[in-house]
Short mmCIF file of C-alpha atoms and ligand atoms in Angstrom, two decimals:
data_model
loop_
_atom_site.label_atom_id
_atom_site.label_comp_id
_atom_site.label_asym_id
_atom_site.label_seq_id
_atom_site.Cartn_x
_atom_site.Cartn_y
_atom_site.Cartn_z
CA MET A 1 -22.30 0.99 44.65
CA GLY A 2 -18.91 0.48 42.90
CA ILE A 3 -15.74 2.75 43.81
CA ILE A 4 -13.82 5.05 41.99
CA ILE A 5 -10.75 3.93 40.38
CA GLY A 6 -8.02 5.64 39.98
CA LEU A 7 -5.33 3.83 36.18
CA THR A 8 -1.89 4.72 36.23
CA TYR A 9 0.63 3.26 33.30
CA ASP A 10 2.47 4.29 30.97
CA ALA A 11 1.34 4.31 27.27
CA LYS A 12 3.25 3.23 24.85
CA GLU A 13 2.66 6.52 22.63
CA ASP A 14 3.56 9.02 25.16
CA CYS A 15 6.93 6.57 25.41
CA PRO A 16 8.07 6.90 20.93
CA VAL A 17 11.21 5.34 20.84
CA LYS A 18 13.53 8.54 20.15
CA GLN A 19 17.13 7.93 17.62
CA GLY A 20 20.02 7.36 19.47
CA GLN A 21 17.88 4.88 22.01
CA PRO A 22 17.91 0.85 21.36
CA ILE A 23 15.24 -0.34 19.68
CA ASP A 24 12.88 -1.81 22.35
CA PHE A 25 13.75 1.28 24.84
CA ASN A 26 9.82 1.35 25.54
CA ALA A 27 8.95 -2.52 25.47
CA GLU A 28 7.65 -2.05 29.08
CA MET A 29 5.21 0.45 28.17
CA ASP A 30 1.71 -0.42 28.04
CA PRO A 31 -0.51 -0.21 24.31
CA PRO A 32 -3.95 1.35 24.06
CA ASP A 33 -5.58 -2.32 24.13
CA THR A 34 -3.93 -3.53 27.93
CA ILE A 35 -4.93 -0.24 28.97
CA ASP A 36 -9.21 -0.17 27.77
CA GLU A 37 -9.05 -4.24 29.06
CA ILE A 38 -8.06 -3.41 32.10
CA ILE A 39 -10.69 -0.24 32.34
CA GLU A 40 -13.54 -2.94 31.63
CA ALA A 41 -12.40 -6.04 33.32
CA LEU A 42 -12.71 -3.11 36.82
CA GLU A 43 -15.62 -1.65 35.38
CA SER A 44 -17.38 -5.42 35.14
CA GLY A 45 -17.02 -5.50 38.54
CA GLY A 46 -19.11 -2.33 38.96
CA HIS A 47 -16.97 0.33 39.56
CA LYS A 48 -15.67 3.22 37.67
CA VAL A 49 -12.43 4.00 36.48
CA LYS A 50 -10.62 7.41 36.08
CA LYS A 51 -7.15 7.68 33.27
CA ILE A 52 -4.96 9.00 35.23
CA GLY A 53 -1.74 7.48 32.89
CA ASN A 54 2.31 8.49 33.72
CA PHE A 55 3.86 9.86 36.95
CA LYS A 56 3.89 13.68 35.07
CA ASN A 57 -0.08 13.17 34.91
CA LEU A 58 -0.48 11.48 38.70
CA LEU A 59 1.54 15.03 39.96
CA SER A 60 -0.96 17.31 38.07
CA GLN A 61 -3.43 15.80 39.58
CA ILE A 62 -2.58 14.92 43.14
CA ASP A 63 -4.38 18.06 44.38
CA HIS A 64 -7.90 17.13 43.39
CA LEU A 65 -7.88 13.17 42.34
CA CYS A 66 -11.37 12.62 44.04
CA VAL A 67 -10.70 8.43 42.92
CA ASP A 68 -10.87 5.71 46.68
CA ILE A 69 -7.29 3.75 45.17
CA VAL A 70 -5.06 4.26 42.21
CA PHE A 71 -4.57 1.03 40.38
CA ASN A 72 -1.24 0.78 38.95
CA ILE A 73 0.56 -0.56 36.33
CA SER A 74 3.34 2.06 35.88
CA GLU A 75 6.35 1.39 34.82
CA GLY A 76 8.21 4.58 34.33
CA VAL A 77 10.67 5.44 32.44
CA PHE A 78 14.00 6.59 33.50
CA GLY A 79 16.40 4.72 36.28
CA ARG A 80 15.88 1.83 38.56
CA ASN A 81 13.47 3.26 40.75
CA ARG A 82 11.48 4.22 37.84
CA GLU A 83 8.80 1.96 38.98
CA SER A 84 9.19 3.58 42.62
CA GLN A 85 8.14 6.96 41.30
CA ILE A 86 3.78 6.63 41.06
CA PRO A 87 4.12 4.29 44.66
CA MET A 88 6.31 6.94 45.94
CA LEU A 89 3.88 9.66 45.25
CA LEU A 90 0.66 7.84 46.38
CA GLU A 91 2.61 7.01 49.98
CA MET A 92 3.52 10.89 50.49
CA ARG A 93 -0.55 11.46 49.91
CA ASN A 94 -1.80 8.78 51.77
CA ILE A 95 -3.36 7.93 48.58
CA PRO A 96 -4.46 4.01 49.05
CA TYR A 97 -3.18 2.04 45.46
CA ILE A 98 -2.81 -1.60 44.43
CA GLY A 99 0.09 -3.04 43.86
CA SER A 100 3.61 -3.27 45.71
CA ASP A 101 5.33 -0.16 47.41
CA ALA A 102 8.19 1.82 46.01
CA LEU A 103 10.07 -0.16 48.37
CA THR A 104 9.66 -3.33 46.78
CA MET A 105 9.77 -2.29 42.89
CA GLY A 106 13.03 -0.80 43.65
CA MET A 107 14.41 -3.46 44.49
CA THR A 108 12.72 -5.82 41.83
CA LEU A 109 13.65 -3.86 39.26
CA ASP A 110 17.99 -4.19 39.47
CA LYS A 111 17.47 -8.03 39.40
CA MET A 112 21.32 -8.13 41.74
CA VAL A 113 19.20 -6.76 44.88
CA ALA A 114 16.50 -8.95 44.68
CA LYS A 115 19.35 -11.48 44.59
CA LYS A 116 20.39 -10.69 47.27
CA CYS A 117 17.18 -11.46 48.93
CA PHE A 118 16.99 -14.72 47.46
CA VAL A 119 20.09 -15.74 48.61
CA VAL A 120 19.22 -15.03 52.19
CA ASP A 121 16.29 -17.00 51.99
CA ASN A 122 17.60 -20.16 51.09
CA ILE A 123 16.10 -19.75 47.69
CA PRO A 124 18.05 -21.37 44.49
CA THR A 125 19.20 -18.66 41.71
CA ALA A 126 21.25 -19.18 39.40
CA ARG A 127 24.75 -18.14 40.10
CA SER A 128 26.02 -14.17 39.01
CA PHE A 129 28.10 -11.35 39.40
CA VAL A 130 27.89 -7.47 38.36
CA ALA A 131 29.96 -5.72 35.46
CA ASN A 132 30.13 -2.45 35.83
CA SER A 133 32.08 -2.26 32.44
CA ALA A 134 33.57 -4.85 30.37
CA GLU A 135 37.34 -4.41 32.03
CA ASP A 136 34.98 -5.47 35.71
CA LEU A 137 34.74 -8.96 35.34
CA ASP A 138 36.69 -9.60 38.48
CA GLY A 139 33.26 -11.78 40.00
CA PHE A 140 33.67 -13.95 36.82
CA ASN A 141 36.12 -15.97 38.58
CA GLY A 142 34.09 -19.64 40.02
CA LEU A 143 31.36 -19.37 37.41
CA SER A 144 31.68 -21.42 33.79
CA PHE A 145 30.49 -20.66 30.11
CA PRO A 146 27.59 -20.73 28.54
CA LEU A 147 26.37 -17.47 30.32
CA ILE A 148 23.64 -15.11 29.59
CA VAL A 149 24.70 -10.87 29.57
CA LYS A 150 21.62 -9.43 30.76
CA PRO A 151 20.55 -5.02 31.44
CA CYS A 152 21.00 -5.30 35.71
CA TYR A 153 17.36 -3.05 35.75
CA GLU A 154 15.33 -3.25 32.88
CA GLY A 155 12.54 -6.29 31.85
CA THR A 156 10.70 -7.40 29.09
CA SER A 157 13.68 -8.67 27.74
CA LYS A 158 14.99 -5.95 26.77
CA GLY A 159 18.71 -5.94 25.61
CA ILE A 160 18.11 -9.90 24.86
CA THR A 161 19.71 -10.94 22.06
CA PRO A 162 20.36 -14.40 20.54
CA ALA A 163 24.32 -12.89 21.43
CA SER A 164 23.04 -11.96 25.18
CA ARG A 165 24.21 -16.02 25.85
CA VAL A 166 28.05 -15.88 25.52
CA GLU A 167 30.60 -18.78 25.19
CA ASN A 168 33.87 -17.31 26.62
CA VAL A 169 35.62 -14.17 28.04
CA GLU A 170 35.99 -12.43 24.58
CA ALA A 171 31.99 -12.56 23.53
CA LEU A 172 31.38 -11.74 27.07
CA GLU A 173 33.18 -8.57 27.16
CA GLU A 174 31.44 -7.52 24.19
CA GLN A 175 28.49 -8.37 25.53
CA VAL A 176 28.60 -6.60 29.20
CA ARG A 177 30.13 -3.84 26.72
CA PHE A 178 26.70 -3.28 24.94
CA VAL A 179 24.67 -3.77 27.82
CA ASN A 180 26.08 -0.85 29.63
CA GLU A 181 26.67 1.29 26.35
CA GLN A 182 22.98 0.59 24.72
CA TYR A 183 21.25 0.76 28.34
CA GLN A 184 23.88 2.98 30.18
CA GLN A 185 23.44 0.26 32.95
CA PRO A 186 25.29 -2.36 34.36
CA ALA A 187 25.31 -6.20 33.31
CA ILE A 188 23.99 -9.55 35.44
CA VAL A 189 25.91 -11.84 33.89
CA GLU A 190 24.24 -15.30 35.67
CA GLU A 191 25.06 -19.42 34.29
CA PHE A 192 22.84 -19.89 32.06
CA ILE A 193 20.59 -22.64 32.82
CA LYS A 194 19.83 -24.76 29.35
CA GLY A 195 16.18 -26.16 29.98
CA ARG A 196 12.42 -25.21 30.43
CA GLU A 197 10.84 -21.91 31.64
CA CYS A 198 7.87 -21.68 33.60
CA THR A 199 6.69 -18.59 35.29
CA VAL A 200 3.63 -18.28 38.37
CA VAL A 201 1.47 -15.90 38.86
CA VAL A 202 0.96 -15.25 42.29
CA LEU A 203 -1.72 -13.13 44.48
CA GLY A 204 -2.85 -12.28 48.11
CA ASN A 205 -1.38 -10.85 51.14
CA ASP A 206 -1.59 -12.64 54.66
CA SER A 207 -1.15 -16.22 52.70
CA PRO A 208 -0.44 -15.28 48.68
CA LYS A 209 -1.68 -18.68 46.91
CA ALA A 210 0.39 -19.32 43.66
CA MET A 211 -2.15 -20.09 40.32
CA PRO A 212 -1.08 -22.64 37.99
CA VAL A 213 2.31 -22.85 36.39
CA VAL A 214 2.47 -21.44 32.79
CA GLN A 215 5.47 -22.94 30.30
CA TYR A 216 7.13 -21.00 27.60
CA GLU A 217 6.97 -22.40 24.36
CA ILE A 218 10.28 -20.70 22.70
CA ASP A 219 10.51 -21.20 18.90
CA ASN A 220 8.48 -24.22 19.48
CA GLN A 221 10.52 -26.42 21.93
CA LEU A 222 10.04 -26.32 25.84
CA ASP A 223 13.37 -27.52 26.41
CA GLY A 224 17.30 -26.76 25.35
CA ASP A 225 19.26 -23.31 24.79
CA VAL A 226 15.97 -21.26 23.61
CA PHE A 227 15.41 -18.27 25.32
CA TYR A 228 13.15 -15.35 25.29
CA THR A 229 14.76 -12.72 23.25
CA SER A 230 13.11 -9.07 23.16
CA GLU A 231 12.57 -10.09 19.08
CA HIS A 232 10.33 -12.80 20.53
CA VAL A 233 8.70 -9.97 22.47
CA ARG A 234 8.06 -7.83 19.42
CA LYS A 235 6.84 -10.46 17.40
CA GLU A 236 4.83 -12.15 20.37
CA ASN A 237 6.18 -15.39 18.89
CA VAL A 238 6.75 -17.58 21.94
CA ASN A 239 3.62 -20.01 23.10
CA TYR A 240 2.20 -20.62 26.27
CA ILE A 241 1.20 -23.92 27.85
CA CYS A 242 -0.96 -24.06 31.32
CA PRO A 243 -1.01 -26.06 33.36
CA ALA A 244 2.79 -26.64 32.48
CA GLU A 245 3.80 -30.06 31.22
CA ILE A 246 5.90 -30.90 33.98
CA SER A 247 5.14 -32.97 37.10
CA ASP A 248 3.04 -33.02 39.92
CA GLU A 249 5.74 -32.37 41.99
CA LEU A 250 8.54 -30.23 40.11
CA THR A 251 4.80 -27.72 39.91
CA ASN A 252 4.47 -28.05 43.63
CA GLN A 253 8.10 -27.21 44.47
CA LEU A 254 7.66 -23.82 42.16
CA GLN A 255 4.49 -23.19 42.83
CA GLU A 256 6.32 -22.96 46.98
CA LEU A 257 8.71 -21.38 46.01
CA ALA A 258 6.65 -18.94 43.92
CA VAL A 259 5.43 -17.55 46.99
CA LYS A 260 8.77 -17.93 49.16
CA VAL A 261 9.54 -15.35 46.41
CA TYR A 262 7.25 -12.89 46.05
CA LYS A 263 7.58 -13.28 50.03
CA SER A 264 11.40 -12.62 50.33
CA VAL A 265 10.76 -9.08 48.39
CA GLY A 266 7.81 -8.26 50.52
CA CYS A 267 5.48 -8.05 47.17
CA ARG A 268 1.78 -7.12 47.63
CA ASP A 269 -1.63 -8.00 46.08
CA PHE A 270 -0.27 -9.60 42.51
CA GLY A 271 3.26 -10.53 40.82
CA ARG A 272 4.44 -13.49 38.84
CA VAL A 273 8.07 -15.17 39.37
CA ASP A 274 10.05 -16.16 36.55
CA PHE A 275 12.06 -19.73 36.42
CA ARG A 276 14.90 -21.81 34.16
CA ILE A 277 14.53 -25.48 35.02
CA ASP A 278 17.73 -27.89 34.36
CA ASP A 279 17.53 -31.42 33.30
CA LYS A 280 17.69 -32.45 36.84
CA ASP A 281 14.51 -30.59 38.10
CA ASN A 282 16.23 -28.43 39.89
CA PRO A 283 14.76 -24.78 39.65
CA TYR A 284 16.87 -21.72 39.50
CA VAL A 285 14.75 -18.23 40.17
CA LEU A 286 15.26 -15.46 37.25
CA GLU A 287 13.28 -12.49 39.41
CA ILE A 288 9.86 -11.76 40.21
CA ASN A 289 7.96 -8.96 38.44
CA PRO A 290 6.24 -6.68 40.94
CA LEU A 291 4.36 -5.64 38.02
CA PRO A 292 4.05 -8.56 35.43
CA CYS A 293 1.65 -7.65 32.39
CA LEU A 294 -1.51 -7.51 32.24
CA ALA A 295 -2.23 -7.36 28.66
CA LYS A 296 -5.46 -10.03 27.85
CA LYS A 297 -2.82 -12.19 25.70
CA ASP A 298 -0.82 -12.88 28.38
CA THR A 299 -0.43 -15.13 31.05
CA PHE A 300 -2.83 -13.42 33.16
CA SER A 301 -6.07 -15.13 30.24
CA PHE A 302 -3.94 -18.44 30.73
CA VAL A 303 -3.92 -18.87 34.46
CA ALA A 304 -7.72 -17.72 33.79
CA LYS A 305 -8.89 -21.18 31.65
CA GLU A 306 -7.17 -22.83 33.12
CA LEU A 307 -9.35 -21.72 36.62
CA ASN A 308 -12.33 -22.04 34.87
CA LYS A 309 -12.06 -18.12 35.14
CA SER A 310 -12.83 -15.16 32.65
CA PHE A 311 -9.45 -12.40 32.47
CA GLU A 312 -11.62 -10.05 33.84
CA GLU A 313 -12.17 -12.39 36.98
CA MET A 314 -8.58 -12.57 37.46
CA ILE A 315 -7.97 -8.73 37.39
CA LEU A 316 -11.07 -7.82 39.49
CA TRP A 317 -9.67 -10.84 42.35
CA VAL A 318 -6.11 -8.66 42.49
CA LEU A 319 -8.59 -5.90 43.27
CA GLU A 320 -9.61 -7.43 45.60
CA GLU A 321 -6.67 -8.52 47.64
CA GLY A 322 -6.12 -5.19 47.38
CA LEU A 323 -8.73 -3.72 49.25
CA LYS A 324 -8.58 -6.58 51.65
CA ARG A 325 -5.67 -5.44 52.88
CA LEU A 326 -6.31 -1.96 53.16
CA LYS A 327 -9.16 -2.86 55.08
CA MET A 328 -11.71 -1.17 52.42
CA THR A 329 -15.25 -1.90 50.88
CA GLU A 330 -16.11 -2.04 47.88
CA GLN A 331 -19.06 0.63 48.66
CA GLU A 332 -16.81 3.31 50.02
CA THR A 333 -16.86 6.82 47.93
CA GLU A 334 -14.39 9.73 48.69
CA VAL A 335 -16.20 12.39 48.85
CA CYS A 336 -14.66 15.36 46.70
CA ALA A 337 -14.22 18.67 48.10
N1 LIG B 1 20.09 -17.40 33.90
C1 LIG B 1 19.41 -17.57 32.90
N2 LIG B 1 19.79 -18.93 32.01
C2 LIG B 1 18.79 -19.37 31.11
N3 LIG B 1 18.16 -18.47 30.23
C3 LIG B 1 18.34 -16.58 30.73
C4 LIG B 1 18.49 -16.42 31.95
N4 LIG B 1 18.48 -15.86 32.38
C5 LIG B 1 17.60 -15.12 31.39
N5 LIG B 1 16.89 -15.67 30.30
C6 LIG B 1 16.52 -15.95 29.27
O1 LIG B 1 15.50 -14.27 28.64
C7 LIG B 1 14.31 -13.93 29.20
C8 LIG B 1 14.41 -12.63 29.86
O2 LIG B 1 15.42 -12.34 31.38
P1 LIG B 1 14.76 -12.69 33.02
O3 LIG B 1 15.80 -12.59 34.25
O4 LIG B 1 13.46 -12.67 33.19
O5 LIG B 1 14.84 -10.73 32.76
P2 LIG B 1 13.14 -10.38 31.56
O6 LIG B 1 12.80 -10.62 32.00
O7 LIG B 1 13.08 -8.45 33.02
O8 LIG B 1 13.66 -9.20 30.96
C9 LIG B 1 14.68 -14.89 30.67
O9 LIG B 1 13.07 -15.09 30.12
C10 LIG B 1 15.31 -16.53 29.79
O10 LIG B 1 14.58 -16.64 28.75
MG1 LIG B 2 11.05 -12.15 33.06
#
């Protein structure tokens, strides 16, 4: 007999893009297919899944959830604490859940807060500063063009367009203004790392394990100036290559760094670390995602294939890691009053 799992998520349809909002406003939210795929995967382990949905739904059901555990993939809607909201509510009610806690969600969603952890832990990351306005470019001192300008706390390449890579002060100011106005938040300005792009899934807790490295092929290129824009996300035209076409030495280095990053920010159960690698094989950590995309067409399936596992087994692996951390068995079932 399995357990009863509540699934918290933010569905795209609950959050349509409204007039005046950027076109990629709901890019992080999950389409119905992804939610169904995760439910099927959890059910394939003999568990029952109860769809809960977003924070509002969770709040309205919090006193009669009747689940053993919550599997949380909710991205939240507004602000840099949006991914922390569901974990925080569950913590308040002492309801066990799969995934990182509220603090890790907050400090990784804000890319600069996460980078401060990386610096303390000697993890290589591109030099950068935060710009609150186009006039607030004091941190620019010492950085070299080209730079990339990103929203400080978005994901899924939101706010990243071909214009995000800037070559001069004028373009830098314009792009900072674009991020501040369109995304209502500071911009993070970072040295642009020309080269290859890879990502590493990490699973587990006491001794987290790095999965085979996945490489991105962007515009049919594996190297150079290409980068992953919001339009690539919309058109789904980035290819995943696993194992990455890099040396064994670099593979090991990325895997070790990924685990170090995961521990640096206290990630739990699952996560994914994004890297750029320059032409001298120097890796730079861009960010860590404690809520990486779990859609079947995304990285997890490519990792699964390389490990001779199914997508469903990967999702059940995430669940198992959480249950182990919580010292829960797969047999327990909450008696619902
Ligand atoms: N410093 C950088 N140098 C080169 N490309 C970058 C850099 N930072 C981000 N990018 C590009 O922008 C994409 C999105 O950036 P990332 O920091 O991973 O944010 P998110 O995935 O949360 O939107 C990356 O996948 C990469 O292609
Ligand atoms: Mg990323």
